[in-house]
Each structure stands twice: as structure tokens, then as C-alpha cells.
């Protein structure tokens, strides 16, 4: 494979760097997933959308991406919320996990390779805490909890660019989230206390539960190895969460944890930080129940460069819908084109947009510039269509180019004219048939869900199995 032309801004070095994966042609990527104590809000979704575009762009450029996103189903917030409502933790978090998958489906987010749950990976977390204790990076506090000693890790602060010298020695925190100014020894394993109720594990490091940060270190290394390529999250996760992940992982392995750290900026709503008390707090369902197209929401949130703040407004959302309609309308026109050949005129436009779009995306996913190229092209090609200058073959060719761009954008998928299943989907439909013949209903249902996630709906009818591609 050719060497990558992609550059990313790496938070670790505060510089744009050429992207070179550890293994040629393959990218291992970890993205911090939702804490399932509530429905995710559109600020969370911005992160997931940025990560989706990142992943799609790597795939566009020919990489195979192994993507792991965790589900934080035990931490301070999940325990507190479930206890307040008097619902058992697992049952409580399940409803939000289900809702999360509905959101990612509605927004056309590509499925991750794995979605490990924290509660399914406790032994790995315990092993990591044990290792840190053995190596002298961790100690047990008088409260019985195990803490990470940040003064033992000389690189502490390298991601958030803070000096450990400024910190109070011996100060410690046992909450999952705190501010940069409060940097101090942080909890790896929390000894049980009465506020945890029935949420605890009896382990070699004591009766208790993991801290939030150790969860991501344990799960990312379990699925991706001790060193992997890309780790993403919102800027709000940079400190303390990601700083602590580095400290834990690198202290345990003695190796570099992650090569490229990518962080997306905040989402504002009507110019303000989103907050329930300001009544500017939205989930995806809040918006779709007002009649907005989830794909317009997708378009709006990904059309701003990930390192810039987005100001979400309803005006902006309506404009996004119009832009999307323009794009889809253009694609329809291409499929109906039957004019005389435009020849070189069109060829030049095609070459120009391809080069412009791709080089902008390669440049740290500069999507606003990429889209500007795309819409210049749409305008110019529309002008040719207006004068009857695009032939049927040319129309098909440009349509192919639009679909190619849409592999990265995933906003015009619904105008696919021919309903053809991908090879992967065909294979799943076949496997499901086998499972049904063997009366393995569980497997058949699982495959049905998998297909649904790919936008393929299967129905068992009296005439046999039917499938259709979901209109998005
Ligand atoms: Zn995380």
C-alpha cells in the first residue's frame, strides 16, 4: 500500500503529523464511549460523529480499521443514578445502552468492531491494578482504595501540558472527574462503601469497584494491544481521563500507550454551553421528535472542523437540511442525465473536486474545505446539466464519484437507485437462513440485528425471507 498522505493534529505533540500506522494498512483505534447513566446528548454525539468521519476517511484511504468503543456501565455517575432510582445497576444501564445503539443507527455511524462493557472486563482491570501495585506506581490509602502515585510517573502531565511540580504532593482524589487545577493521585480501585450498595466485586485487590480511568486503559489494551495507533475523545476527556490513561498504561507496560491523540472541541447550543438548567440541552430524540431528519443533524455536526467549536442552532439545522436536499437533488439529476457529452469541461471539474476534496480531508480532516470544494463542483456541474451538457455515461460516472465521497460523508446514501446488498450483507442473510433452518433462533435474531445496523431490514414472510434497504 502507498504511504499515507494523511496528517493529523496530535494533541500529544501539539503538531500536525503525517499518519503512519504501526502495522501497514491496518489502524487500531480506541474511542471513549458513552457513560450510560442517561441518554447521550448532542454534545456526546458530536464526538461520535467526528470519530465516524475519521474512521470512514481512513477506510476511504484503504486502511482496515479496528475500532473499539467502550461502554462505561459502572462509575460514580451510573451508580449514583441507579441508586437514586432504586433500580439495579445492570438493569438501569441497559436501557441507555439500547438507546445509544438506536442513536448511532439513526445517525449512520459505522459500527465499531467491539463495544466492551466495563462490567464485563473487571478481571483485566484488577490485573492492571495489581501490576501497578507490584511495580510501585500505586499504593493503598487508609480508606482501603488503591491510588496511582503521580509523582512516580515522570511523564505525568505530558498530554494536558501541566507540571507535576505545581501539584500538592500526597493530595488525592477518589472521584472520577476533577479539574486540571486539582491534579493529584487518583483512584484506581475504589474500596466498597455504603453508597455503592450492591455494586462491588470481591477481587484480589479488595472488595470494591474500578475507577473510571482504569476501565479505558484495561479495555483498550485488551482489545488493541499495549501500543496502538489512535485514541480519540472530546476535549473534556483530555484531563484527567486521558492523562490518567497514559499514566496507568505506560507505567504498567513501560511502552508508549498511543501514537496519535485526537480531540474534538465542544458543541455549543445557541452560543452557550449546553446545560439542563439552561433549557438548551438536547438528545437526538428531542430533535427527531420535532421532525428533524437525523441525517441533517449528522451533516450539521460534521460539517464543522472537529477542532473548532460548533454552535448548534435550529437555523443552522434547517440550513443543513436544505444543503442536504441540494446534494440529493443533484445526485438524482445525475442519474437522469441524457444530454450531449460535456467532455473535457466536466473532466476538469471532476479532477478538480477529487483533488480538492481528498487533499482537504487528508489535511487533518478539514471537512469544511472539503465540502466547499464539493459544493463548488455541484454548482458548476448543475450549470452543465441546465444547458443539457451531461451525457448518460458522464452522469453515471459523476454519480459514482458522489457515492465514493459518500463513503466518507454518509449523507446521500438513500438515493441509491439499485437495491443491491453488499457482499457482507448477502453473506449474513445466507447465514441467518442457515441458523433458521437449524432452529437456532437466537443466532438468527442476532444476525437480524447485525443486518439492521447495516441498514438492511429482513422480514420473514409466508413467501419466504424478504429484505429491503432501509430508507434513511
Ligand atoms: Zn475513556
PDB file of C-alpha atoms in Angstrom, residues 141-400:
ATOM      1  CA  UNK A 141      -4.832   4.571  51.017  1.00  0.00           C
ATOM      2  CA  UNK A 142      -6.142   4.411  54.579  1.00  0.00           C
ATOM      3  CA  UNK A 143      -9.661   4.199  53.107  1.00  0.00           C
ATOM      4  CA  UNK A 144      -8.715   0.848  51.546  1.00  0.00           C
ATOM      5  CA  UNK A 145      -8.815   2.197  47.987  1.00  0.00           C
ATOM      6  CA  UNK A 146      -5.857   1.864  45.632  1.00  0.00           C
ATOM      7  CA  UNK A 147      -4.403   5.102  44.244  1.00  0.00           C
ATOM      8  CA  UNK A 148      -1.988   5.925  41.458  1.00  0.00           C
ATOM      9  CA  UNK A 149       1.033   7.884  42.662  1.00  0.00           C
ATOM     10  CA  UNK A 150       1.542  10.548  40.017  1.00  0.00           C
ATOM     11  CA  UNK A 151       4.947  11.556  41.381  1.00  0.00           C
ATOM     12  CA  UNK A 152       6.244   8.111  40.352  1.00  0.00           C
ATOM     13  CA  UNK A 153       5.417   8.625  36.691  1.00  0.00           C
ATOM     14  CA  UNK A 154       7.844  11.188  35.371  1.00  0.00           C
ATOM     15  CA  UNK A 155       5.812  11.945  32.251  1.00  0.00           C
ATOM     16  CA  UNK A 156       2.667  12.819  34.184  1.00  0.00           C
ATOM     17  CA  UNK A 157       1.071  15.854  32.550  1.00  0.00           C
ATOM     18  CA  UNK A 158       2.548  15.349  29.086  1.00  0.00           C
ATOM     19  CA  UNK A 159      -0.802  15.269  27.335  1.00  0.00           C
ATOM     20  CA  UNK A 160      -2.532  18.122  29.163  1.00  0.00           C
ATOM     21  CA  UNK A 161       0.785  20.035  29.417  1.00  0.00           C
ATOM     22  CA  UNK A 162       0.751  20.522  33.162  1.00  0.00           C
ATOM     23  CA  UNK A 163       3.727  20.477  35.502  1.00  0.00           C
ATOM     24  CA  UNK A 164       3.537  17.968  38.328  1.00  0.00           C
ATOM     25  CA  UNK A 165       5.830  20.244  40.299  1.00  0.00           C
ATOM     26  CA  UNK A 166       2.893  22.608  40.709  1.00  0.00           C
ATOM     27  CA  UNK A 167       0.816  19.981  42.441  1.00  0.00           C
ATOM     28  CA  UNK A 168       0.360  19.294  46.095  1.00  0.00           C
ATOM     29  CA  UNK A 169       2.240  16.117  46.957  1.00  0.00           C
ATOM     30  CA  UNK A 170       0.150  13.397  48.551  1.00  0.00           C
ATOM     31  CA  UNK A 171      -3.163  15.047  47.680  1.00  0.00           C
ATOM     32  CA  UNK A 172      -5.598  12.530  46.357  1.00  0.00           C
ATOM     33  CA  UNK A 173      -8.988  12.271  44.731  1.00  0.00           C
ATOM     34  CA  UNK A 174     -11.389   9.381  44.752  1.00  0.00           C
ATOM     35  CA  UNK A 175     -13.929  10.841  42.347  1.00  0.00           C
ATOM     36  CA  UNK A 176     -13.830  10.007  38.651  1.00  0.00           C
ATOM     37  CA  UNK A 177     -13.846  13.546  37.350  1.00  0.00           C
ATOM     38  CA  UNK A 178     -11.991  16.647  38.534  1.00  0.00           C
ATOM     39  CA  UNK A 179     -10.364  19.781  37.160  1.00  0.00           C
ATOM     40  CA  UNK A 180      -6.822  20.322  35.953  1.00  0.00           C
ATOM     41  CA  UNK A 181      -6.091  22.512  38.972  1.00  0.00           C
ATOM     42  CA  UNK A 182      -6.921  19.583  41.229  1.00  0.00           C
ATOM     43  CA  UNK A 183      -4.457  17.166  39.638  1.00  0.00           C
ATOM     44  CA  UNK A 184      -3.379  14.692  42.277  1.00  0.00           C
ATOM     45  CA  UNK A 185      -3.113  10.984  42.992  1.00  0.00           C
ATOM     46  CA  UNK A 186      -6.219   9.382  41.548  1.00  0.00           C
ATOM     47  CA  UNK A 187      -8.156   6.275  42.400  1.00  0.00           C
ATOM     48  CA  UNK A 188      -7.606   3.011  40.517  1.00  0.00           C
ATOM     49  CA  UNK A 189      -9.724   0.740  42.652  1.00  0.00           C
ATOM     50  CA  UNK A 190     -12.374   2.079  44.996  1.00  0.00           C
ATOM     51  CA  UNK A 191     -12.929   0.187  48.205  1.00  0.00           C
ATOM     52  CA  UNK A 192     -16.598  -0.529  48.767  1.00  0.00           C
ATOM     53  CA  UNK A 193     -18.560   1.936  50.843  1.00  0.00           C
ATOM     54  CA  UNK A 194     -22.234   2.033  51.682  1.00  0.00           C
ATOM     55  CA  UNK A 195     -23.052   4.429  48.833  1.00  0.00           C
ATOM     56  CA  UNK A 196     -22.095   1.671  46.403  1.00  0.00           C
ATOM     57  CA  UNK A 197     -24.874  -0.595  47.693  1.00  0.00           C
ATOM     58  CA  UNK A 198     -24.751  -3.922  45.894  1.00  0.00           C
ATOM     59  CA  UNK A 199     -22.278  -2.698  43.282  1.00  0.00           C
ATOM     60  CA  UNK A 200     -18.956  -4.346  44.124  1.00  0.00           C
ATOM     61  CA  UNK A 201     -16.640  -7.165  43.154  1.00  0.00           C
ATOM     62  CA  UNK A 202     -14.679  -9.367  45.538  1.00  0.00           C
ATOM     63  CA  UNK A 203     -11.207  -9.378  43.997  1.00  0.00           C
ATOM     64  CA  UNK A 204      -7.523  -9.812  44.769  1.00  0.00           C
ATOM     65  CA  UNK A 205      -7.201  -6.070  45.249  1.00  0.00           C
ATOM     66  CA  UNK A 206     -10.133  -5.993  47.639  1.00  0.00           C
ATOM     67  CA  UNK A 207     -13.901  -5.633  47.683  1.00  0.00           C
ATOM     68  CA  UNK A 208     -14.861  -2.695  45.539  1.00  0.00           C
ATOM     69  CA  UNK A 209     -15.071  -1.414  42.006  1.00  0.00           C
ATOM     70  CA  UNK A 210     -12.821   0.118  39.365  1.00  0.00           C
ATOM     71  CA  UNK A 211     -12.191   3.822  38.905  1.00  0.00           C
ATOM     72  CA  UNK A 212     -13.289   5.212  35.557  1.00  0.00           C
ATOM     73  CA  UNK A 213      -9.798   5.786  34.135  1.00  0.00           C
ATOM     74  CA  UNK A 214      -8.524   2.244  34.667  1.00  0.00           C
ATOM     75  CA  UNK A 215     -11.514   0.932  32.735  1.00  0.00           C
ATOM     76  CA  UNK A 216     -10.371   2.524  29.484  1.00  0.00           C
ATOM     77  CA  UNK A 217      -6.714   1.510  29.964  1.00  0.00           C
ATOM     78  CA  UNK A 218      -7.658  -2.102  30.595  1.00  0.00           C
ATOM     79  CA  UNK A 219     -10.175  -2.390  27.769  1.00  0.00           C
ATOM     80  CA  UNK A 220      -8.149  -0.564  25.124  1.00  0.00           C
ATOM     81  CA  UNK A 221      -5.034  -2.649  25.790  1.00  0.00           C
ATOM     82  CA  UNK A 222      -7.019  -5.876  25.956  1.00  0.00           C
ATOM     83  CA  UNK A 223      -8.531  -5.338  22.517  1.00  0.00           C
ATOM     84  CA  UNK A 224      -5.831  -3.342  20.740  1.00  0.00           C
ATOM     85  CA  UNK A 225      -2.540  -4.222  22.406  1.00  0.00           C
ATOM     86  CA  UNK A 226      -0.175  -2.306  24.671  1.00  0.00           C
ATOM     87  CA  UNK A 227       0.596   0.269  21.997  1.00  0.00           C
ATOM     88  CA  UNK A 228      -1.952   1.287  19.390  1.00  0.00           C
ATOM     89  CA  UNK A 229      -2.428   3.990  16.784  1.00  0.00           C
ATOM     90  CA  UNK A 230      -5.238   6.395  17.598  1.00  0.00           C
ATOM     91  CA  UNK A 231      -7.148   7.389  20.728  1.00  0.00           C
ATOM     92  CA  UNK A 232      -9.971   9.917  20.480  1.00  0.00           C
ATOM     93  CA  UNK A 233     -12.381  11.760  22.671  1.00  0.00           C
ATOM     94  CA  UNK A 234     -13.791  15.182  23.379  1.00  0.00           C
ATOM     95  CA  UNK A 235     -11.538  17.896  24.812  1.00  0.00           C
ATOM     96  CA  UNK A 236     -13.401  17.437  28.087  1.00  0.00           C
ATOM     97  CA  UNK A 237     -11.780  13.994  28.333  1.00  0.00           C
ATOM     98  CA  UNK A 238      -8.262  15.265  27.860  1.00  0.00           C
ATOM     99  CA  UNK A 239      -7.801  15.875  31.568  1.00  0.00           C
ATOM    100  CA  UNK A 240      -7.935  13.997  33.828  1.00  0.00           C
ATOM    101  CA  UNK A 241      -9.240  10.985  31.909  1.00  0.00           C
ATOM    102  CA  UNK A 242      -6.734  10.624  29.075  1.00  0.00           C
ATOM    103  CA  UNK A 243      -3.802  11.899  31.092  1.00  0.00           C
ATOM    104  CA  UNK A 244      -4.536   9.204  33.658  1.00  0.00           C
ATOM    105  CA  UNK A 245      -4.958   6.541  30.995  1.00  0.00           C
ATOM    106  CA  UNK A 246      -1.449   7.322  29.762  1.00  0.00           C
ATOM    107  CA  UNK A 247      -0.011   7.254  33.282  1.00  0.00           C
ATOM    108  CA  UNK A 248      -1.586   3.891  34.143  1.00  0.00           C
ATOM    109  CA  UNK A 249      -0.852   2.176  30.849  1.00  0.00           C
ATOM    110  CA  UNK A 250       2.703   3.382  30.343  1.00  0.00           C
ATOM    111  CA  UNK A 251       3.653   2.687  33.968  1.00  0.00           C
ATOM    112  CA  UNK A 252       2.314  -0.850  33.679  1.00  0.00           C
ATOM    113  CA  UNK A 253       3.880  -1.736  30.322  1.00  0.00           C
ATOM    114  CA  UNK A 254       6.926   0.533  30.085  1.00  0.00           C
ATOM    115  CA  UNK A 255       5.820   1.221  26.499  1.00  0.00           C
ATOM    116  CA  UNK A 256       4.245   4.140  24.697  1.00  0.00           C
ATOM    117  CA  UNK A 257       0.478   3.773  25.030  1.00  0.00           C
ATOM    118  CA  UNK A 258      -0.868   5.647  21.993  1.00  0.00           C
ATOM    119  CA  UNK A 259       0.808   7.294  18.999  1.00  0.00           C
ATOM    120  CA  UNK A 260      -1.878   9.791  17.963  1.00  0.00           C
ATOM    121  CA  UNK A 261      -4.311  11.543  20.310  1.00  0.00           C
ATOM    122  CA  UNK A 262      -7.180  13.360  18.585  1.00  0.00           C
ATOM    123  CA  UNK A 263      -9.628  15.548  20.477  1.00  0.00           C
ATOM    124  CA  UNK A 264     -12.749  17.268  19.256  1.00  0.00           C
ATOM    125  CA  UNK A 265     -13.955  20.636  20.513  1.00  0.00           C
ATOM    126  CA  UNK A 266     -17.147  21.463  22.374  1.00  0.00           C
ATOM    127  CA  UNK A 267     -20.590  21.814  20.966  1.00  0.00           C
ATOM    128  CA  UNK A 268     -22.435  24.969  21.995  1.00  0.00           C
ATOM    129  CA  UNK A 269     -26.170  25.454  21.681  1.00  0.00           C
ATOM    130  CA  UNK A 270     -27.284  28.924  20.633  1.00  0.00           C
ATOM    131  CA  UNK A 271     -23.865  30.195  21.688  1.00  0.00           C
ATOM    132  CA  UNK A 272     -23.906  28.703  25.179  1.00  0.00           C
ATOM    133  CA  UNK A 273     -22.557  25.581  26.761  1.00  0.00           C
ATOM    134  CA  UNK A 274     -25.318  23.015  26.902  1.00  0.00           C
ATOM    135  CA  UNK A 275     -26.873  22.516  30.324  1.00  0.00           C
ATOM    136  CA  UNK A 276     -30.181  21.146  31.528  1.00  0.00           C
ATOM    137  CA  UNK A 277     -30.754  24.197  33.692  1.00  0.00           C
ATOM    138  CA  UNK A 278     -30.358  26.490  30.653  1.00  0.00           C
ATOM    139  CA  UNK A 279     -33.027  24.534  28.755  1.00  0.00           C
ATOM    140  CA  UNK A 280     -30.679  24.172  25.804  1.00  0.00           C
ATOM    141  CA  UNK A 281     -29.937  20.513  26.422  1.00  0.00           C
ATOM    142  CA  UNK A 282     -30.894  18.102  23.628  1.00  0.00           C
ATOM    143  CA  UNK A 283     -30.754  14.430  22.934  1.00  0.00           C
ATOM    144  CA  UNK A 284     -31.117  13.105  19.409  1.00  0.00           C
ATOM    145  CA  UNK A 285     -34.692  12.031  20.128  1.00  0.00           C
ATOM    146  CA  UNK A 286     -35.539  15.541  21.346  1.00  0.00           C
ATOM    147  CA  UNK A 287     -34.659  16.756  17.866  1.00  0.00           C
ATOM    148  CA  UNK A 288     -36.073  13.939  15.760  1.00  0.00           C
ATOM    149  CA  UNK A 289     -39.353  14.128  17.655  1.00  0.00           C
ATOM    150  CA  UNK A 290     -39.585  17.736  16.433  1.00  0.00           C
ATOM    151  CA  UNK A 291     -39.442  16.293  12.925  1.00  0.00           C
ATOM    152  CA  UNK A 292     -35.793  16.897  12.070  1.00  0.00           C
ATOM    153  CA  UNK A 293     -34.030  14.410   9.820  1.00  0.00           C
ATOM    154  CA  UNK A 294     -31.233  12.665  11.751  1.00  0.00           C
ATOM    155  CA  UNK A 295     -29.062  12.809   8.650  1.00  0.00           C
ATOM    156  CA  UNK A 296     -29.416  16.616   8.576  1.00  0.00           C
ATOM    157  CA  UNK A 297     -28.256  16.567  12.195  1.00  0.00           C
ATOM    158  CA  UNK A 298     -25.368  14.351  11.140  1.00  0.00           C
ATOM    159  CA  UNK A 299     -24.500  16.737   8.333  1.00  0.00           C
ATOM    160  CA  UNK A 300     -24.658  19.819  10.532  1.00  0.00           C
ATOM    161  CA  UNK A 301     -22.454  18.373  13.249  1.00  0.00           C
ATOM    162  CA  UNK A 302     -19.793  17.018  10.950  1.00  0.00           C
ATOM    163  CA  UNK A 303     -19.626  19.996   8.605  1.00  0.00           C
ATOM    164  CA  UNK A 304     -17.510  21.995  11.061  1.00  0.00           C
ATOM    165  CA  UNK A 305     -13.873  21.044  11.542  1.00  0.00           C
ATOM    166  CA  UNK A 306     -13.566  18.845  14.603  1.00  0.00           C
ATOM    167  CA  UNK A 307     -11.069  21.139  16.323  1.00  0.00           C
ATOM    168  CA  UNK A 308     -13.448  24.081  16.151  1.00  0.00           C
ATOM    169  CA  UNK A 309     -16.408  24.660  18.386  1.00  0.00           C
ATOM    170  CA  UNK A 310     -19.782  24.093  16.775  1.00  0.00           C
ATOM    171  CA  UNK A 311     -22.591  26.429  17.548  1.00  0.00           C
ATOM    172  CA  UNK A 312     -25.720  24.337  17.188  1.00  0.00           C
ATOM    173  CA  UNK A 313     -28.808  26.368  16.252  1.00  0.00           C
ATOM    174  CA  UNK A 314     -32.165  25.447  14.755  1.00  0.00           C
ATOM    175  CA  UNK A 315     -31.489  27.897  11.955  1.00  0.00           C
ATOM    176  CA  UNK A 316     -28.300  26.003  11.209  1.00  0.00           C
ATOM    177  CA  UNK A 317     -30.169  22.732  11.257  1.00  0.00           C
ATOM    178  CA  UNK A 318     -32.687  23.985   8.736  1.00  0.00           C
ATOM    179  CA  UNK A 319     -29.885  25.231   6.521  1.00  0.00           C
ATOM    180  CA  UNK A 320     -28.215  21.816   6.796  1.00  0.00           C
ATOM    181  CA  UNK A 321     -31.442  20.173   5.648  1.00  0.00           C
ATOM    182  CA  UNK A 322     -31.564  22.440   2.587  1.00  0.00           C
ATOM    183  CA  UNK A 323     -27.926  21.726   1.758  1.00  0.00           C
ATOM    184  CA  UNK A 324     -28.589  18.036   2.024  1.00  0.00           C
ATOM    185  CA  UNK A 325     -31.621  18.327  -0.247  1.00  0.00           C
ATOM    186  CA  UNK A 326     -29.490  20.177  -2.781  1.00  0.00           C
ATOM    187  CA  UNK A 327     -26.942  17.381  -2.750  1.00  0.00           C
ATOM    188  CA  UNK A 328     -29.542  14.654  -3.099  1.00  0.00           C
ATOM    189  CA  UNK A 329     -31.306  16.553  -5.838  1.00  0.00           C
ATOM    190  CA  UNK A 330     -28.014  16.839  -7.693  1.00  0.00           C
ATOM    191  CA  UNK A 331     -27.495  13.089  -7.462  1.00  0.00           C
ATOM    192  CA  UNK A 332     -30.974  12.484  -8.888  1.00  0.00           C
ATOM    193  CA  UNK A 333     -30.216  14.787 -11.771  1.00  0.00           C
ATOM    194  CA  UNK A 334     -27.026  12.867 -12.489  1.00  0.00           C
ATOM    195  CA  UNK A 335     -28.938   9.629 -12.719  1.00  0.00           C
ATOM    196  CA  UNK A 336     -31.412  11.203 -15.127  1.00  0.00           C
ATOM    197  CA  UNK A 337     -28.829  12.984 -17.276  1.00  0.00           C
ATOM    198  CA  UNK A 338     -29.219  12.304 -21.003  1.00  0.00           C
ATOM    199  CA  UNK A 339     -27.677  15.337 -22.712  1.00  0.00           C
ATOM    200  CA  UNK A 340     -24.783  15.698 -25.068  1.00  0.00           C
ATOM    201  CA  UNK A 341     -21.299  14.922 -23.686  1.00  0.00           C
ATOM    202  CA  UNK A 342     -19.620  17.769 -21.796  1.00  0.00           C
ATOM    203  CA  UNK A 343     -16.220  16.164 -22.360  1.00  0.00           C
ATOM    204  CA  UNK A 344     -13.161  17.981 -21.063  1.00  0.00           C
ATOM    205  CA  UNK A 345     -15.181  20.658 -19.317  1.00  0.00           C
ATOM    206  CA  UNK A 346     -16.660  18.080 -16.975  1.00  0.00           C
ATOM    207  CA  UNK A 347     -13.482  16.051 -16.771  1.00  0.00           C
ATOM    208  CA  UNK A 348     -11.594  19.047 -15.442  1.00  0.00           C
ATOM    209  CA  UNK A 349     -14.269  19.739 -12.872  1.00  0.00           C
ATOM    210  CA  UNK A 350     -14.183  16.119 -11.729  1.00  0.00           C
ATOM    211  CA  UNK A 351     -10.413  16.108 -11.379  1.00  0.00           C
ATOM    212  CA  UNK A 352     -10.539  19.383  -9.508  1.00  0.00           C
ATOM    213  CA  UNK A 353     -13.139  18.306  -6.965  1.00  0.00           C
ATOM    214  CA  UNK A 354     -11.491  14.965  -6.372  1.00  0.00           C
ATOM    215  CA  UNK A 355      -8.146  16.551  -5.692  1.00  0.00           C
ATOM    216  CA  UNK A 356      -9.609  19.353  -3.600  1.00  0.00           C
ATOM    217  CA  UNK A 357     -11.853  17.114  -1.520  1.00  0.00           C
ATOM    218  CA  UNK A 358      -9.223  14.488  -0.858  1.00  0.00           C
ATOM    219  CA  UNK A 359      -6.368  16.803  -0.029  1.00  0.00           C
ATOM    220  CA  UNK A 360      -8.586  18.772   2.372  1.00  0.00           C
ATOM    221  CA  UNK A 361      -9.658  15.596   4.161  1.00  0.00           C
ATOM    222  CA  UNK A 362      -6.074  14.353   4.294  1.00  0.00           C
ATOM    223  CA  UNK A 363      -5.176  17.619   5.989  1.00  0.00           C
ATOM    224  CA  UNK A 364      -6.379  16.755   9.484  1.00  0.00           C
ATOM    225  CA  UNK A 365      -9.921  16.083   8.238  1.00  0.00           C
ATOM    226  CA  UNK A 366     -10.523  19.629   7.077  1.00  0.00           C
ATOM    227  CA  UNK A 367     -14.098  18.871   6.190  1.00  0.00           C
ATOM    228  CA  UNK A 368     -15.307  22.458   5.818  1.00  0.00           C
ATOM    229  CA  UNK A 369     -12.800  22.969   2.993  1.00  0.00           C
ATOM    230  CA  UNK A 370     -13.619  19.554   1.510  1.00  0.00           C
ATOM    231  CA  UNK A 371     -17.325  20.431   1.464  1.00  0.00           C
ATOM    232  CA  UNK A 372     -16.622  23.822  -0.086  1.00  0.00           C
ATOM    233  CA  UNK A 373     -14.904  22.018  -2.973  1.00  0.00           C
ATOM    234  CA  UNK A 374     -17.792  19.626  -3.239  1.00  0.00           C
ATOM    235  CA  UNK A 375     -20.426  22.368  -3.419  1.00  0.00           C
ATOM    236  CA  UNK A 376     -18.442  24.392  -5.940  1.00  0.00           C
ATOM    237  CA  UNK A 377     -18.487  21.292  -8.055  1.00  0.00           C
ATOM    238  CA  UNK A 378     -22.207  20.743  -7.541  1.00  0.00           C
ATOM    239  CA  UNK A 379     -22.885  24.318  -8.689  1.00  0.00           C
ATOM    240  CA  UNK A 380     -20.681  24.025 -11.788  1.00  0.00           C
ATOM    241  CA  UNK A 381     -21.977  20.599 -12.751  1.00  0.00           C
ATOM    242  CA  UNK A 382     -25.560  21.771 -12.211  1.00  0.00           C
ATOM    243  CA  UNK A 383     -24.850  24.568 -14.665  1.00  0.00           C
ATOM    244  CA  UNK A 384     -23.767  21.999 -17.232  1.00  0.00           C
ATOM    245  CA  UNK A 385     -26.885  19.937 -16.547  1.00  0.00           C
ATOM    246  CA  UNK A 386     -29.007  23.071 -17.016  1.00  0.00           C
ATOM    247  CA  UNK A 387     -27.642  23.506 -20.521  1.00  0.00           C
ATOM    248  CA  UNK A 388     -28.139  19.819 -21.351  1.00  0.00           C
ATOM    249  CA  UNK A 389     -24.451  19.110 -21.478  1.00  0.00           C
ATOM    250  CA  UNK A 390     -24.058  15.961 -19.430  1.00  0.00           C
ATOM    251  CA  UNK A 391     -24.456  12.613 -21.167  1.00  0.00           C
ATOM    252  CA  UNK A 392     -25.895   9.489 -19.615  1.00  0.00           C
ATOM    253  CA  UNK A 393     -22.431   7.916 -19.235  1.00  0.00           C
ATOM    254  CA  UNK A 394     -20.991  11.076 -17.724  1.00  0.00           C
ATOM    255  CA  UNK A 395     -23.915  11.286 -15.330  1.00  0.00           C
ATOM    256  CA  UNK A 396     -23.263   7.739 -14.150  1.00  0.00           C
ATOM    257  CA  UNK A 397     -19.595   8.478 -13.761  1.00  0.00           C
ATOM    258  CA  UNK A 398     -20.140  11.565 -11.625  1.00  0.00           C
ATOM    259  CA  UNK A 399     -22.772   9.696  -9.647  1.00  0.00           C
ATOM    260  CA  UNK A 400     -20.100   7.086  -8.870  1.00  0.00           C
TER     261      UNK A 400
END
